[in-house]
Structures are given as structure tokens and as C-alpha cells.
CSV table of C-alpha atoms and ligand atoms in Angstrom, one decimal:
chain,number,residue,atom,x,y,z
A,1,UNK,CA,74.0,107.7,82.0
A,2,UNK,CA,75.2,111.7,81.7
A,3,UNK,CA,76.7,112.7,84.4
A,4,UNK,CA,77.8,116.5,85.0
A,5,UNK,CA,80.1,117.4,88.1
A,6,UNK,CA,79.5,120.9,88.0
A,7,UNK,CA,81.4,123.9,89.1
A,8,UNK,CA,84.7,121.9,90.7
A,9,UNK,CA,88.1,123.1,90.8
A,10,UNK,CA,89.4,120.2,87.7
A,11,UNK,CA,92.9,119.7,88.7
A,12,UNK,CA,95.7,117.0,87.1
A,13,UNK,CA,98.7,116.1,87.2
A,14,UNK,CA,99.4,119.7,84.5
A,15,UNK,CA,96.5,121.8,85.1
A,16,UNK,CA,94.0,123.0,87.5
A,17,UNK,CA,91.5,125.4,86.1
A,18,UNK,CA,87.4,126.1,87.2
A,19,UNK,CA,85.4,124.2,84.7
A,20,UNK,CA,82.3,121.1,85.1
A,21,UNK,CA,83.6,117.8,83.8
A,22,UNK,CA,80.8,116.2,81.6
A,23,UNK,CA,80.7,111.9,81.2
A,24,UNK,CA,79.5,109.8,79.1
A,25,UNK,CA,78.8,106.5,80.4
A,26,UNK,CA,82.0,105.3,80.9
A,27,UNK,CA,84.1,108.1,80.2
A,28,UNK,CA,84.6,111.4,80.6
A,29,UNK,CA,82.6,113.2,77.0
A,30,UNK,CA,84.5,116.8,78.1
A,31,UNK,CA,85.3,119.7,80.6
A,32,UNK,CA,84.6,122.8,80.3
A,33,UNK,CA,83.4,126.0,81.8
A,34,UNK,CA,79.3,126.2,83.1
A,35,UNK,CA,78.8,123.7,80.3
A,36,UNK,CA,75.0,123.4,79.3
A,37,UNK,CA,73.8,120.4,78.7
A,38,UNK,CA,71.0,117.7,79.7
A,39,UNK,CA,72.8,115.0,82.1
A,40,UNK,CA,71.2,112.1,83.9
A,41,UNK,CA,72.9,113.5,86.8
A,42,UNK,CA,75.0,116.4,88.1
A,43,UNK,CA,77.3,116.2,90.9
A,44,UNK,CA,77.7,119.6,92.9
A,45,UNK,CA,81.6,120.0,93.4
A,46,UNK,CA,81.4,123.7,94.2
A,47,UNK,CA,84.6,124.6,96.5
A,48,UNK,CA,85.8,120.8,95.8
A,49,UNK,CA,89.0,119.9,94.1
A,50,UNK,CA,87.3,117.1,91.1
A,51,UNK,CA,90.6,115.0,90.5
A,52,UNK,CA,91.6,111.5,89.2
A,53,UNK,CA,91.2,108.2,91.3
A,54,UNK,CA,94.0,107.5,92.5
A,55,UNK,CA,96.1,104.0,91.3
A,56,UNK,CA,98.1,102.0,94.1
A,57,UNK,CA,99.7,100.2,92.5
A,58,UNK,CA,101.5,98.0,95.0
A,59,UNK,CA,98.9,96.3,96.7
A,60,UNK,CA,98.6,92.4,98.3
A,61,UNK,CA,95.5,91.0,98.7
A,62,UNK,CA,94.8,88.0,99.3
A,63,UNK,CA,98.6,87.3,99.9
A,64,UNK,CA,100.2,83.8,101.8
A,65,UNK,CA,103.2,84.9,103.2
A,66,UNK,CA,104.5,82.4,106.4
A,67,UNK,CA,101.1,80.2,106.5
A,68,UNK,CA,98.4,82.8,106.6
A,69,UNK,CA,97.2,85.3,104.5
A,70,UNK,CA,96.5,89.3,103.9
A,71,UNK,CA,93.4,90.0,105.6
A,72,UNK,CA,92.0,92.0,103.0
A,73,UNK,CA,91.0,89.6,100.3
A,74,UNK,CA,89.8,91.7,96.9
A,75,UNK,CA,86.3,92.4,98.0
A,76,UNK,CA,87.2,93.9,100.7
A,77,UNK,CA,91.1,95.3,100.2
A,78,UNK,CA,88.7,97.4,96.9
A,79,UNK,CA,85.7,98.7,99.1
A,80,UNK,CA,88.5,99.9,101.5
A,81,UNK,CA,91.1,101.9,98.3
A,82,UNK,CA,87.1,103.1,97.2
A,83,UNK,CA,86.9,104.2,100.0
A,84,UNK,CA,90.0,106.9,100.0
A,85,UNK,CA,89.5,107.7,96.5
A,86,UNK,CA,92.0,104.7,95.0
A,87,UNK,CA,90.2,103.7,91.6
A,88,UNK,CA,92.4,101.3,90.2
A,89,UNK,CA,95.1,98.6,91.7
A,90,UNK,CA,97.9,96.5,91.0
A,91,UNK,CA,98.3,93.8,93.2
A,92,UNK,CA,101.0,90.7,93.0
A,93,UNK,CA,100.9,87.1,91.5
A,94,UNK,CA,103.0,84.9,92.5
A,95,UNK,CA,105.2,82.1,91.3
A,96,UNK,CA,105.1,78.8,93.0
A,97,UNK,CA,108.2,76.8,92.7
A,98,UNK,CA,108.8,74.7,90.2
A,99,UNK,CA,105.0,76.5,87.9
A,100,UNK,CA,104.7,78.4,85.1
A,101,UNK,CA,104.1,82.2,85.7
A,102,UNK,CA,101.1,81.8,83.3
A,103,UNK,CA,100.1,80.2,86.7
A,104,UNK,CA,100.6,82.2,89.0
A,105,UNK,CA,98.9,85.1,87.3
A,106,UNK,CA,95.6,82.5,86.4
A,107,UNK,CA,95.3,81.7,91.0
A,108,UNK,CA,95.6,85.9,91.2
A,109,UNK,CA,93.1,86.2,88.5
A,110,UNK,CA,90.7,83.6,90.4
A,111,UNK,CA,90.8,84.9,93.4
A,112,UNK,CA,89.8,88.5,92.0
A,113,UNK,CA,86.7,87.1,89.5
A,114,UNK,CA,83.8,88.4,91.0
A,115,UNK,CA,85.5,90.3,93.8
A,116,UNK,CA,87.4,93.2,92.9
A,117,UNK,CA,85.2,96.1,93.7
A,118,UNK,CA,87.8,98.5,91.6
A,119,UNK,CA,89.7,97.6,88.3
A,120,UNK,CA,92.9,95.8,88.6
A,121,UNK,CA,96.3,94.5,86.8
A,122,UNK,CA,98.5,92.4,88.3
A,123,UNK,CA,102.8,92.2,88.4
A,124,UNK,CA,103.6,89.0,87.9
A,125,UNK,CA,106.4,87.3,90.9
A,126,UNK,CA,109.6,85.6,89.4
A,127,UNK,CA,110.7,83.3,91.7
A,128,UNK,CA,112.8,80.8,89.4
A,129,UNK,CA,114.4,82.3,86.1
A,130,UNK,CA,114.6,80.2,83.3
A,131,UNK,CA,114.2,79.0,79.5
A,132,UNK,CA,110.2,78.9,80.6
A,133,UNK,CA,110.0,81.6,82.7
A,134,UNK,CA,111.8,83.8,79.8
A,135,UNK,CA,109.6,82.3,77.2
A,136,UNK,CA,106.4,83.6,79.9
A,137,UNK,CA,108.1,86.2,80.8
A,138,UNK,CA,107.0,87.5,76.6
A,139,UNK,CA,103.4,86.1,76.7
A,140,UNK,CA,102.6,87.8,80.1
A,141,UNK,CA,103.5,91.3,78.2
A,142,UNK,CA,101.3,90.1,75.1
A,143,UNK,CA,98.4,89.8,77.5
A,144,UNK,CA,98.6,93.1,79.9
A,145,UNK,CA,100.7,92.2,82.1
A,146,UNK,CA,103.7,94.2,81.8
A,147,UNK,CA,105.3,93.7,85.0
A,148,UNK,CA,107.0,91.2,87.2
A,149,UNK,CA,108.1,91.4,90.5
A,150,UNK,CA,112.8,90.3,91.6
A,151,UNK,CA,113.9,90.3,95.1
A,152,UNK,CA,117.4,90.4,96.4
A,153,UNK,CA,115.4,89.3,99.8
A,154,UNK,CA,113.5,86.4,101.4
A,155,UNK,CA,116.6,84.0,100.2
A,156,UNK,CA,115.0,80.4,100.2
A,157,UNK,CA,111.7,81.6,99.5
A,158,UNK,CA,111.7,84.8,97.2
A,159,UNK,CA,115.6,86.5,96.1
A,160,UNK,CA,117.1,85.6,93.1
A,161,UNK,CA,120.7,85.5,92.5
A,162,UNK,CA,122.7,88.4,90.4
A,163,UNK,CA,122.7,85.7,87.6
A,164,UNK,CA,119.2,85.0,87.4
A,165,UNK,CA,117.7,89.2,88.1
A,166,UNK,CA,120.1,90.1,85.1
A,167,UNK,CA,118.7,87.7,82.3
A,168,UNK,CA,115.4,88.7,83.5
A,169,UNK,CA,116.4,92.2,83.0
A,170,UNK,CA,117.9,91.2,79.9
A,171,UNK,CA,114.3,90.0,78.5
A,172,UNK,CA,112.6,92.9,79.4
A,173,UNK,CA,114.8,94.8,77.5
A,174,UNK,CA,113.8,92.6,74.5
A,175,UNK,CA,110.0,92.5,75.7
A,176,UNK,CA,108.8,95.2,76.5
A,177,UNK,CA,107.8,94.2,80.5
A,178,UNK,CA,109.7,95.9,83.4
A,179,UNK,CA,111.4,94.8,85.8
A,180,UNK,CA,110.0,95.9,89.3
A,181,UNK,CA,112.8,95.2,92.2
A,182,UNK,CA,112.7,94.2,95.6
A,183,UNK,CA,116.0,95.8,96.8
A,184,UNK,CA,118.0,94.4,99.9
A,185,UNK,CA,121.0,92.8,100.6
A,186,UNK,CA,119.1,89.5,101.7
A,187,UNK,CA,122.2,87.4,102.0
A,188,UNK,CA,123.7,89.2,104.7
A,189,UNK,CA,120.2,90.4,106.5
A,190,UNK,CA,119.2,86.7,107.2
A,191,UNK,CA,123.0,86.3,108.9
A,192,UNK,CA,122.0,88.6,111.1
A,193,UNK,CA,118.0,87.7,111.7
A,194,UNK,CA,120.1,84.0,112.8
A,195,UNK,CA,122.3,85.2,115.4
A,196,UNK,CA,120.5,88.3,116.9
A,197,UNK,CA,117.5,85.2,117.8
A,198,UNK,CA,120.4,83.2,119.4
A,199,UNK,CA,121.4,86.1,121.6
A,200,UNK,CA,117.8,85.8,122.3
A,201,UNK,CA,117.1,89.2,120.6
A,202,UNK,CA,113.5,89.1,119.6
A,203,UNK,CA,111.9,91.7,119.4
A,204,UNK,CA,109.6,94.0,117.4
A,205,UNK,CA,112.9,96.2,117.2
A,206,UNK,CA,114.7,93.8,116.0
A,207,UNK,CA,113.1,93.6,112.3
A,208,UNK,CA,114.8,96.9,112.0
A,209,UNK,CA,117.5,96.7,113.5
A,210,UNK,CA,118.8,93.7,111.5
A,211,UNK,CA,117.8,95.5,108.2
A,212,UNK,CA,119.4,98.3,107.9
A,213,UNK,CA,119.6,101.0,105.2
A,214,UNK,CA,123.5,100.0,104.4
A,215,UNK,CA,121.7,96.7,103.2
A,216,UNK,CA,119.0,98.6,101.0
A,217,UNK,CA,121.6,101.0,99.7
A,218,UNK,CA,123.5,98.3,98.1
A,219,UNK,CA,121.2,96.6,96.6
A,220,UNK,CA,119.3,99.5,95.4
A,221,UNK,CA,122.8,100.1,94.0
A,222,UNK,CA,123.2,97.1,92.5
A,223,UNK,CA,120.1,96.5,91.0
A,224,UNK,CA,120.2,99.6,89.3
A,225,UNK,CA,123.7,98.3,87.6
A,226,UNK,CA,122.6,95.6,86.5
A,227,UNK,CA,120.0,97.2,84.8
A,228,UNK,CA,122.2,99.7,82.8
A,229,UNK,CA,124.3,96.5,82.0
A,230,UNK,CA,121.1,94.9,80.5
A,231,UNK,CA,120.1,98.5,78.5
A,232,UNK,CA,117.0,98.2,80.3
A,233,UNK,CA,115.0,100.6,83.0
A,234,UNK,CA,114.7,99.2,86.8
A,235,UNK,CA,112.1,100.7,89.4
A,236,UNK,CA,112.2,100.0,92.6
A,237,UNK,CA,109.5,99.7,95.1
A,238,UNK,CA,109.2,100.6,98.5
A,239,UNK,CA,112.2,103.0,98.9
A,240,UNK,CA,112.6,103.4,102.1
A,241,UNK,CA,115.7,105.1,103.1
A,242,UNK,CA,118.0,107.6,102.1
A,243,UNK,CA,120.6,105.2,101.5
A,244,UNK,CA,118.6,103.9,98.6
A,245,UNK,CA,117.4,107.3,97.6
A,246,UNK,CA,121.0,108.4,97.1
A,247,UNK,CA,121.7,105.2,94.9
A,248,UNK,CA,118.6,106.0,92.8
A,249,UNK,CA,119.4,110.1,93.0
A,250,UNK,CA,123.0,109.2,91.5
A,251,UNK,CA,122.4,106.8,89.2
A,252,UNK,CA,119.6,109.4,87.9
A,253,UNK,CA,121.9,112.0,88.0
A,254,UNK,CA,124.3,110.0,85.3
A,255,UNK,CA,121.4,109.1,82.7
A,256,UNK,CA,120.4,105.8,84.0
A,257,UNK,CA,116.3,104.5,83.9
A,258,UNK,CA,115.6,104.3,87.4
A,259,UNK,CA,112.7,104.9,88.3
A,260,UNK,CA,111.8,104.0,92.3
A,261,UNK,CA,108.0,104.6,94.5
A,262,UNK,CA,107.9,105.3,98.4
A,263,UNK,CA,105.2,104.9,100.7
A,264,UNK,CA,102.9,106.5,103.0
A,265,UNK,CA,104.0,105.0,106.1
A,266,UNK,CA,108.1,105.8,105.7
A,267,UNK,CA,107.0,109.0,105.3
A,268,UNK,CA,104.7,109.8,108.3
A,269,UNK,CA,106.3,106.7,110.6
A,270,UNK,CA,109.6,105.5,111.9
A,271,UNK,CA,111.8,103.1,113.8
A,272,UNK,CA,110.0,104.6,117.1
A,273,UNK,CA,106.9,102.5,116.5
A,274,UNK,CA,108.9,99.5,116.1
A,275,UNK,CA,109.7,99.9,119.6
A,276,UNK,CA,106.4,100.3,120.8
A,277,UNK,CA,106.1,98.4,124.6
A,278,UNK,CA,104.4,95.5,124.9
A,279,UNK,CA,104.6,93.5,121.2
A,280,UNK,CA,102.9,96.2,119.6
A,281,UNK,CA,105.9,97.2,117.4
A,282,UNK,CA,105.1,94.0,115.5
A,283,UNK,CA,101.9,96.3,114.2
A,284,UNK,CA,105.2,98.1,112.0
A,285,UNK,CA,106.7,95.3,110.9
A,286,UNK,CA,106.9,95.6,106.7
A,287,UNK,CA,110.1,95.2,104.9
A,288,UNK,CA,112.1,96.9,103.7
A,289,UNK,CA,111.9,98.5,107.8
A,290,UNK,CA,110.6,102.2,108.9
A,291,UNK,CA,113.6,104.2,109.0
A,292,UNK,CA,115.2,106.7,112.5
A,293,UNK,CA,112.7,109.7,111.1
A,294,UNK,CA,115.9,111.7,109.9
A,295,UNK,CA,114.8,109.5,106.5
A,296,UNK,CA,111.7,110.6,106.2
A,297,UNK,CA,112.9,114.8,104.8
A,298,UNK,CA,115.3,113.2,102.3
A,299,UNK,CA,111.9,111.1,101.0
A,300,UNK,CA,110.1,114.4,101.0
A,301,UNK,CA,112.8,115.6,98.9
A,302,UNK,CA,112.8,112.8,96.3
A,303,UNK,CA,109.5,113.7,95.8
A,304,UNK,CA,110.0,117.1,95.2
A,305,UNK,CA,112.8,116.6,92.8
A,306,UNK,CA,110.8,113.5,91.0
A,307,UNK,CA,114.0,111.2,92.5
A,308,UNK,CA,111.3,109.3,93.2
A,309,UNK,CA,107.7,109.5,91.7
A,310,UNK,CA,105.0,107.3,92.8
A,311,UNK,CA,103.8,106.8,96.5
A,312,UNK,CA,102.3,103.4,96.7
A,313,UNK,CA,101.2,101.3,99.9
A,314,UNK,CA,102.9,97.7,100.1
A,315,UNK,CA,98.8,97.4,101.5
A,316,UNK,CA,99.2,94.1,102.6
A,317,UNK,CA,97.3,93.4,106.2
A,318,UNK,CA,97.9,91.7,108.8
A,319,UNK,CA,95.8,91.3,112.0
A,320,UNK,CA,97.1,92.8,114.9
A,321,UNK,CA,96.0,90.1,117.0
A,322,UNK,CA,95.7,86.7,115.2
A,323,UNK,CA,98.3,86.8,112.5
A,324,UNK,CA,101.4,89.5,114.1
A,325,UNK,CA,101.5,87.7,116.9
A,326,UNK,CA,102.8,84.7,115.6
A,327,UNK,CA,105.9,86.7,115.9
A,328,UNK,CA,106.1,86.8,119.8
A,329,UNK,CA,109.7,86.0,120.9
A,330,UNK,CA,110.7,85.8,117.2
A,331,UNK,CA,110.8,88.5,115.6
A,332,UNK,CA,111.2,86.7,111.7
A,333,UNK,CA,108.4,85.3,112.0
A,334,UNK,CA,105.5,88.4,112.6
A,335,UNK,CA,104.0,88.6,109.1
A,336,UNK,CA,105.3,91.4,106.7
A,337,UNK,CA,103.5,94.3,105.9
A,338,UNK,CA,101.2,97.4,106.9
A,339,UNK,CA,97.4,97.9,105.8
A,340,UNK,CA,97.7,101.3,103.8
A,341,UNK,CA,95.1,101.1,100.4
A,342,UNK,CA,92.4,103.7,102.2
A,343,UNK,CA,95.0,106.6,104.1
A,344,UNK,CA,97.3,106.7,100.5
A,345,UNK,CA,95.5,109.8,98.8
A,346,UNK,CA,94.0,111.0,102.1
A,347,UNK,CA,97.4,110.8,104.1
A,348,UNK,CA,99.6,111.9,101.4
A,349,UNK,CA,97.3,114.6,100.4
A,350,UNK,CA,97.2,115.9,104.5
A,351,UNK,CA,100.8,115.7,104.7
A,352,UNK,CA,102.1,116.8,101.5
A,353,UNK,CA,99.5,119.3,99.8
A,354,UNK,CA,97.7,120.6,103.6
A,355,UNK,CA,101.6,120.8,104.6
A,356,UNK,CA,102.9,122.8,101.8
A,357,UNK,CA,105.4,120.5,100.7
A,358,UNK,CA,104.1,119.2,97.6
A,359,UNK,CA,102.0,121.3,95.4
A,360,UNK,CA,98.1,120.2,93.8
A,361,UNK,CA,99.4,119.0,90.7
A,362,UNK,CA,102.4,116.6,92.0
A,363,UNK,CA,100.1,115.2,93.9
A,364,UNK,CA,98.0,114.5,91.1
A,365,UNK,CA,101.0,113.4,89.5
A,366,UNK,CA,102.2,111.1,92.7
A,367,UNK,CA,98.9,109.2,93.5
A,368,UNK,CA,97.2,108.9,90.1
A,369,UNK,CA,99.5,110.1,87.3
A,370,UNK,CA,102.9,108.9,87.1
A,371,UNK,CA,101.5,105.0,88.0
A,372,UNK,CA,99.3,105.2,85.0
A,373,UNK,CA,101.9,105.9,83.3
A,374,UNK,CA,105.2,103.8,84.7
A,375,UNK,CA,102.1,101.1,84.6
A,376,UNK,CA,101.4,101.1,80.9
A,377,UNK,CA,97.5,102.2,82.0
A,378,UNK,CA,97.8,105.8,80.6
A,379,UNK,CA,96.1,107.8,79.5
A,380,UNK,CA,92.7,105.5,80.2
A,381,UNK,CA,93.9,105.8,83.9
A,382,UNK,CA,95.3,108.4,86.1
A,383,UNK,CA,93.9,112.0,84.6
A,384,UNK,CA,90.9,113.7,83.7
A,385,UNK,CA,90.7,113.8,80.3
A,386,UNK,CA,88.1,113.4,76.8
A,387,UNK,CA,88.0,110.0,76.3
A,388,UNK,CA,89.5,108.8,80.0
A,389,UNK,CA,87.8,106.3,82.2
A,390,UNK,CA,85.4,108.4,83.7
A,391,UNK,CA,87.5,107.6,87.7
A,392,UNK,CA,87.3,111.6,89.1
A,393,UNK,CA,87.0,112.0,93.2
A,394,UNK,CA,84.7,114.7,94.2
A,395,UNK,CA,87.1,115.9,97.2
A,396,UNK,CA,86.7,118.2,100.1
A,397,UNK,CA,89.7,120.0,101.1
A,398,UNK,CA,88.3,121.1,104.4
A,399,UNK,CA,86.8,118.0,106.5
A,400,UNK,CA,89.1,117.4,109.7
A,401,UNK,CA,88.4,113.8,110.6
A,402,UNK,CA,91.1,111.2,112.8
A,403,UNK,CA,92.1,107.8,111.1
A,404,UNK,CA,91.3,105.3,112.8
A,405,UNK,CA,90.8,101.5,112.5
A,406,UNK,CA,86.8,102.1,115.1
A,407,UNK,CA,86.2,104.1,111.2
A,408,UNK,CA,88.4,102.8,108.6
A,409,UNK,CA,86.8,100.2,105.5
A,410,UNK,CA,89.9,97.4,105.2
A,411,UNK,CA,89.3,94.6,107.1
A,412,UNK,CA,91.9,94.5,109.6
A,413,UNK,CA,91.8,95.1,113.6
A,414,UNK,CA,94.8,98.6,113.6
A,415,UNK,CA,95.4,100.9,111.4
A,416,UNK,CA,98.9,102.1,112.1
A,417,UNK,CA,97.9,105.8,111.4
A,418,UNK,CA,95.8,105.9,114.0
A,419,UNK,CA,95.3,109.0,116.1
A,420,UNK,CA,96.1,111.1,112.9
A,421,UNK,CA,94.5,114.3,112.2
A,422,UNK,CA,93.8,114.3,108.3
A,423,UNK,CA,91.7,118.0,106.6
A,424,UNK,CA,90.3,116.4,103.0
A,425,UNK,CA,88.3,114.1,102.2
A,426,UNK,CA,86.6,111.8,99.2
A,427,UNK,CA,83.7,113.0,99.8
A,428,UNK,CA,82.2,110.9,96.2
A,429,UNK,CA,83.8,108.7,93.9
A,430,UNK,CA,83.4,107.8,90.7
A,431,UNK,CA,84.8,104.4,88.6
A,432,UNK,CA,83.8,104.3,85.0
A,433,UNK,CA,81.1,106.4,85.5
A,434,UNK,CA,79.5,105.0,88.4
A,435,UNK,CA,79.3,106.4,91.3
A,436,UNK,CA,80.7,103.8,93.9
A,437,UNK,CA,81.2,105.6,97.4
A,438,UNK,CA,78.8,109.1,98.3
A,439,UNK,CA,79.5,110.3,101.6
A,440,UNK,CA,78.5,107.7,103.8
A,441,UNK,CA,77.4,105.2,101.4
A,442,UNK,CA,78.9,102.4,99.1
A,443,UNK,CA,77.5,101.3,95.9
A,444,UNK,CA,80.0,99.3,94.3
A,445,UNK,CA,79.1,95.9,94.4
A,446,UNK,CA,81.5,92.9,94.2
A,447,UNK,CA,83.2,92.3,90.1
A,448,UNK,CA,82.1,95.8,89.3
A,449,UNK,CA,86.0,96.1,88.7
A,450,UNK,CA,87.5,94.9,85.8
A,451,UNK,CA,90.4,93.0,85.1
A,452,UNK,CA,93.3,96.1,83.0
A,453,UNK,CA,95.6,95.4,80.6
A,454,UNK,CA,98.3,97.4,80.6
A,455,UNK,CA,100.6,98.7,77.9
A,456,UNK,CA,104.9,97.8,77.7
A,457,UNK,CA,107.1,99.7,79.0
A,458,UNK,CA,107.5,102.9,78.7
A,459,UNK,CA,104.1,103.5,77.9
B,501,ZN,ZN1,105.0,94.2,98.2
């Protein structure tokens, strides 16, 4: 099967060129001007951008949390991703207490098998560090699972002490893995949470008030200091505040290999949303929490200056009606997480490119190229170039629409960007040469997505 995407503006992280893209089988064959070749199919991309399929390096499909599961599984969540222009996700497999990392990885492989409709890889969440875990990390790197997420928050559930974190970091300095860190000071936060609940402060807004940005800043600083001591890179996930960003900037200015992502919710939503009346604030509970609005400009500055390298979603949806309500009367029981995998590409295009905050090439870098490089998928993924997988979005920058739960494809009963007007829409989405979405039609099928073995860091 040969497809010609004709007459578009081809945008990569490095270039913007007018031309045609020839796809042969699953990969891009060539890019050129007015290619005159025999093909099975022509897609007219006049007045469209032709951009790499998005890579969302932070999703949680079918994830257990507080007695329930995130509402999207690998089938519905990857379909929503494709609708939104994202053709690769990297999700998180979780080690249970007392089991090997391998067992956790295999459990998540089973969740995705036969269901995923876009390509996927896994990071592994490490809950216990011991000699066996460290050996498991080495083995997983060899199997294409090259990143490990550790937590400085959620005592008793996920949180590791500094010694364990440091041991894991020393190991990745030897085995080519990358440590991803959830950086919040879980000990202090837990004390605050208990005090607030005792005082009867139970509404969703207290989720933010008990997890102040200073505690994200502190943990980010500590994570980077430990990584520097271990002589290894560290990647801060879902960075939400200027306090944490300052720690990253300061370290990078001194030459540290410190990297970080932020998420659309921290760029476009704020602590005000958590204060919505009648428990509606529960829709906006995620960790780290949404911050006061004045943090947003600092995050945009971070994206412009490359102190923040990636925009991921931390997609972890819970239905408002029967899941978020578990925390009515106790904000600490509200399942943590927001839906976002479908909207990232368009929201960042509109709020970034249309709003004049970032250029087109930087947009592509943030949503596709940088995550591919950071997580060992480049140049198979993350760009449009001869030999790369033909994961392509034909994007119409003129279509205006309103984001809404009534039209989205995520399997969750609300949209945290409800009512937001955006200009620009993924019109055709291709994965490895096959059309998955075209206009209002979906051609994906469960099992079409392949597991991706990722390379070591740095890729
Ligand atoms: Zn997460």
C-alpha cells in the first residue's frame, strides 16, 4: 500500500517545507516537491499542516486507584488518543508490593494486548527498591522498558525514601535507564491532609491547599540533587509550579541533566477550578494540584526556553458521577487524575501556536519529537523522515470547535476543558501507513497498536 499526502506544509521539529509525503507500507519513503509516483491512494493536504503523530509519554489506562480503575482502558483510551492526533502512548505498569518489576510489566502487557489501537510502550513504577528490583531494572532495559517512575509522594502507597531513590538512580547511571520522578514532599503533605480533615476542611479546594507548590519545589530540588550525586539524568513528571520550575532552571544553568514535562491542565486550568461550588471542583483533582493562575506564565516561559522539554497529559480519567464522588466529604478520597489524551494536541496548538506563544516547529517538538528522543523512540517515531514510521497527522488549522464531553471520545463523563474554543483539528490521522481517523470516521481496530521496545537513555 502506497499513499501520497499531497500539497501540504510538512512540519517537523526542525523544518517547515511545502511538499508531498510518500508513504510505502508502514514507513515514510520520501518527502519532495510534486512527486510524480504511482500510488494506491492520494490524500489532499492543501492548506493543511502535515505533522508527526503525537506521542503522549504519560498516560494511565485501566489504572487501579483507591479501590477503582481509571475509566479508559487501552481500547477506549487509545481510540481517543488517535481521534486527537496522538499515535503513540507510553503508559505506566505498576509493581505490586512483594513482586518483581517483571510481573508488573507483564500484567500491563496483558491489559494492552488485543486492545490498544495505537502503538504503546511502558514505563515501570517502582514501589520497592531492593537487590532483586535493581536486577529487574537491568533486565527490563534490555526488553525495551527503559524508564522507571519513582514517587516522593503518597506515603504507604508509592513513596520511596531517599536511600531507595538514590540506589535506583545509581543503577540507571549504569544500565541506560531513565528515572522519572513524581516530586512532591509526601510526608509533609500527609500531615497537612490529616490536619485539614480533622478540622472539617473537606472540600476539593483543600486538595490544593494541602499540597503547596513549595513542597513540589523542595522535592524537585532534592530529586535533582540526588541525581547529580548519582551522576545521572532525572526527568520530573507533571511539573506544575514555578517553585519546581525554578529548581529545574537553577540545576540546568549549572549543567545538570535535569529534564521535565508539564501538562495542558497546568497551562490552561488553575486552582480556581478546584474551588468550583457543589463538589464540581472534584473534576479537577489531580496531583500535583492545579496552581494559582499566575504560575501559568512561568510554565510557558519554561516551554519557550526549553527548561521544560515535553507536554504530556498524565491522562487518568475518573467519572464524575460514580468515581470522583467517592471523595465527597473527604477530599483525600477523590480519585486523582484528569482526562486529556484526546485534547493535548489541539489545546497546545491553539493555546500555543495560535496564541503566538510558541512556533509550529516547537509545537511539534513538544508533542512528538522531544518525547521520542527522551524515551528511546527516535527516529522511528516523533518525526516525518524517510524510514520513520508513517505516523502522520493532516491538520486543518482553520476548523473552529468547542471541546466538550458531549463530543469527545474519551470514556469519561466530563471534559476538564468543557466549553473551550479551539481552532485547528486533526483531520486525517495515520499510524504506520494506515488511516485510523479521517474526518468523522474511525478506522482503527483493537489490537492494531504494537508494543514498542524503546532504546536506552540518552536515545
Ligand atoms: Zn501520572
